[in-house]
């Protein structure tokens, strides 16, 4: 993970607003580092295991098992081993190929992401194997992070991974919403939609969740394996029908959904299911936590701070323009804050690709903002992907200042042309304005900030 | 002009957040009503005429003349007559055809807008006629509002209105920026770019300006007739050359610019010109004033308020999404303000037209926001054109709430389809969510607001 020191002293020491921006971004990353996230919410005090606001008596717990899936879960598992050591009976965690750590008691399974593969299916079966053995006096700790849904594919009985992939593909092409997609997928799985928690019952379950979904909807992150599912087989069937896919989905899929509708297969566990009385879902890392940490660091650095929203969405360059317009207001009118000021926003923007260039949503946020703040002194806007990877580039995002456009024009770079061609990466690369962190091993979406320096 | 009472009691009494939104919008409009704007900044106390922070001794002023141009200037002229009565010696104000008032001492000339016409040329000549007669002991009060540039066309000697229109058209088609366009136009005119002030010299000049340009750049509003012009004939000529238009512009235009470059025609007055020591430029109405008035009214109604920016620009629907995301944050996290909260933004968004429907930028802001706040209680977003006309529709904008999308779907209206087709007007018309004010006789761009009601 990037450290403030690395950022500050690797080759090119940053100064002024940029240095402060680095410090703020680094603080945000530190707050959502997977290991630290676990340490913050989980601690052992003698025979007590404190998880969030709950305390578990380790003497009354027979076995502790760790299961999970997601890109950051190797790091989370490592923290669990540090805290619980040999109290961990066994464990299996499925990670994206290459995202490993050296573990002692928890088995790591590397699997395909974003396309699920048979390794993932085997990982899911290993998870189910552990859960079959758990009893009432056991504690199952489930580690969840972004990518968990694809990494833990458990096709319902009689179905194959190919069946699930085919249905997903058909629904996406037909224009189904993410909600619709998830409803169907939960009803073709043995783990999603609360079914992992049911498989673990009657054991107690604690899910530690590093959220990569804006607003932290528990039933959506990794398809909510330990969260009640309000949707039904009936709903899933109607969605398949709505898009006229009855004859196109694999026959086994339609048959499965109809069996479910007829009550021949148990429904996913519903909100009133008593099994959830023994389930604790806890968000240990999220965009909000990162944004709050950024805000605290900005305050420490002497900025007045304001968190605009942790739900920001919209076309990247246009969100950038709004951020730029707020920077302009700070500078010219002292609103919404007097200088020195730091406005923070979290969320995830989107890019409508119309060009052939290279870039990412955060780089487009920055370029959009640059156009608005051009020529204004003592103003910086940054946008930054917390996983370190903005679009298909090796950059996390970019910084822009009032001088950015002028410097670009002096180099013969036309900002409008780069934006029109979705080509922000070469633009910022030429200006040395990219935010380069390398992979951060976490992902809580994006962070955006506006910094206005003190009056000069 | 719309009044709070009319809005509240015409047919359908509004309730709750909508009623508050109406009150806030009406307060904003009242603050930038052209007559009130004049009364706020200009008052007569015996022999003193107080204008902004300056005081003029009426006993030392021989003659007071009123000139001006712009869509709101008939109303401004009326206020001047009320304050100064028979102290007004003579006056000519050029307004858009139909935008008239009954005046006693000031002559109104109706002319073409947005395309300038010969009536405008005659109006400009009448203005120049008055200014020729003014002496050192005279006071010229110049009334300026949006549209003033087109309404006061005064082609330089030897040029025709057609010449100017042709050059403007060629530059626009060639992709020239607004700055470039203005540089050229100021050098083909006898009034723009500070030349009205020069024509009035040695008289004292006071310009009362109702700004329709974001950020109130004095040299841009109505082409800055009483404001120094830093650009030169040399600059204008280079712009014509840059776009390869030397052989395309009317020969007289090129000849005129070359004469100017050679010093055979006086330059537009530059910032150091001593004539501006006797010129006072005063913004009497602006987006900022409207936004501040809205903020005060929101406070009176019990809302915590925050002005985000008065420089908002960007693609309308995306700006709406950002506003929606801020509403969501207020509701779900109590940031950036605890409820009840009112977030205000001023500016002017744009719409990239891709569809065939009917709508306007403010209606698209609202529809973009509606998608984000769908399902959330006690939240309203409104966007509103202060001139009462949003795009080519009879609405000023629209209100949206958390129920908007649900109500639309129940009526069979697909919000995404309406947005894709730039067809927000029928969408909101069907829902009775349009903001209908009729023409407001002012224009200070757009006002946007997010209202979150008290915790229920």
mmCIF file of C-alpha atoms in Angstrom, chain B residues 68-77 92-101 103 106-113 117 119-120 123 143 145-148 150-152:
data_model
loop_
_atom_site.group_PDB
_atom_site.id
_atom_site.type_symbol
_atom_site.label_atom_id
_atom_site.label_comp_id
_atom_site.label_asym_id
_atom_site.label_seq_id
_atom_site.Cartn_x
_atom_site.Cartn_y
_atom_site.Cartn_z
ATOM 1 C CA UNK B 68 -29.640 51.536 -22.247
ATOM 2 C CA UNK B 69 -30.551 48.255 -23.819
ATOM 3 C CA UNK B 70 -31.696 44.841 -22.694
ATOM 4 C CA UNK B 71 -34.768 42.738 -22.157
ATOM 5 C CA UNK B 72 -35.380 44.029 -18.618
ATOM 6 C CA UNK B 73 -34.577 47.688 -19.228
ATOM 7 C CA UNK B 74 -38.145 48.951 -19.710
ATOM 8 C CA UNK B 75 -38.776 47.956 -16.093
ATOM 9 C CA UNK B 76 -35.511 49.494 -14.990
ATOM 10 C CA UNK B 77 -36.368 52.714 -16.865
ATOM 11 C CA UNK B 92 -33.641 56.209 -24.962
ATOM 12 C CA UNK B 93 -33.771 52.571 -24.014
ATOM 13 C CA UNK B 94 -33.845 49.711 -26.531
ATOM 14 C CA UNK B 95 -35.908 46.671 -25.548
ATOM 15 C CA UNK B 96 -36.913 43.411 -27.129
ATOM 16 C CA UNK B 97 -40.083 43.750 -29.171
ATOM 17 C CA UNK B 98 -43.044 43.391 -26.797
ATOM 18 C CA UNK B 99 -41.045 43.948 -23.588
ATOM 19 C CA UNK B 100 -42.464 47.422 -23.039
ATOM 20 C CA UNK B 101 -43.765 49.605 -20.204
ATOM 21 C CA UNK B 103 -42.936 55.590 -19.699
ATOM 22 C CA UNK B 106 -37.694 57.981 -21.559
ATOM 23 C CA UNK B 107 -38.247 56.867 -25.140
ATOM 24 C CA UNK B 108 -38.581 53.110 -25.716
ATOM 25 C CA UNK B 109 -37.348 51.568 -28.950
ATOM 26 C CA UNK B 110 -38.472 48.018 -29.675
ATOM 27 C CA UNK B 111 -35.946 46.001 -31.655
ATOM 28 C CA UNK B 112 -35.045 42.481 -32.753
ATOM 29 C CA UNK B 113 -33.617 39.842 -30.439
ATOM 30 C CA UNK B 117 -32.260 44.432 -36.821
ATOM 31 C CA UNK B 119 -34.707 49.094 -35.399
ATOM 32 C CA UNK B 120 -31.836 48.259 -33.067
ATOM 33 C CA UNK B 123 -32.077 52.809 -31.302
ATOM 34 C CA UNK B 143 -29.309 50.601 -18.016
ATOM 35 C CA UNK B 145 -29.486 43.763 -19.006
ATOM 36 C CA UNK B 146 -29.340 40.476 -20.883
ATOM 37 C CA UNK B 147 -29.807 40.878 -24.633
ATOM 38 C CA UNK B 148 -28.265 44.348 -24.579
ATOM 39 C CA UNK B 150 -27.984 42.316 -29.841
ATOM 40 C CA UNK B 151 -30.436 45.127 -29.087
ATOM 41 C CA UNK B 152 -27.845 47.893 -29.449
#
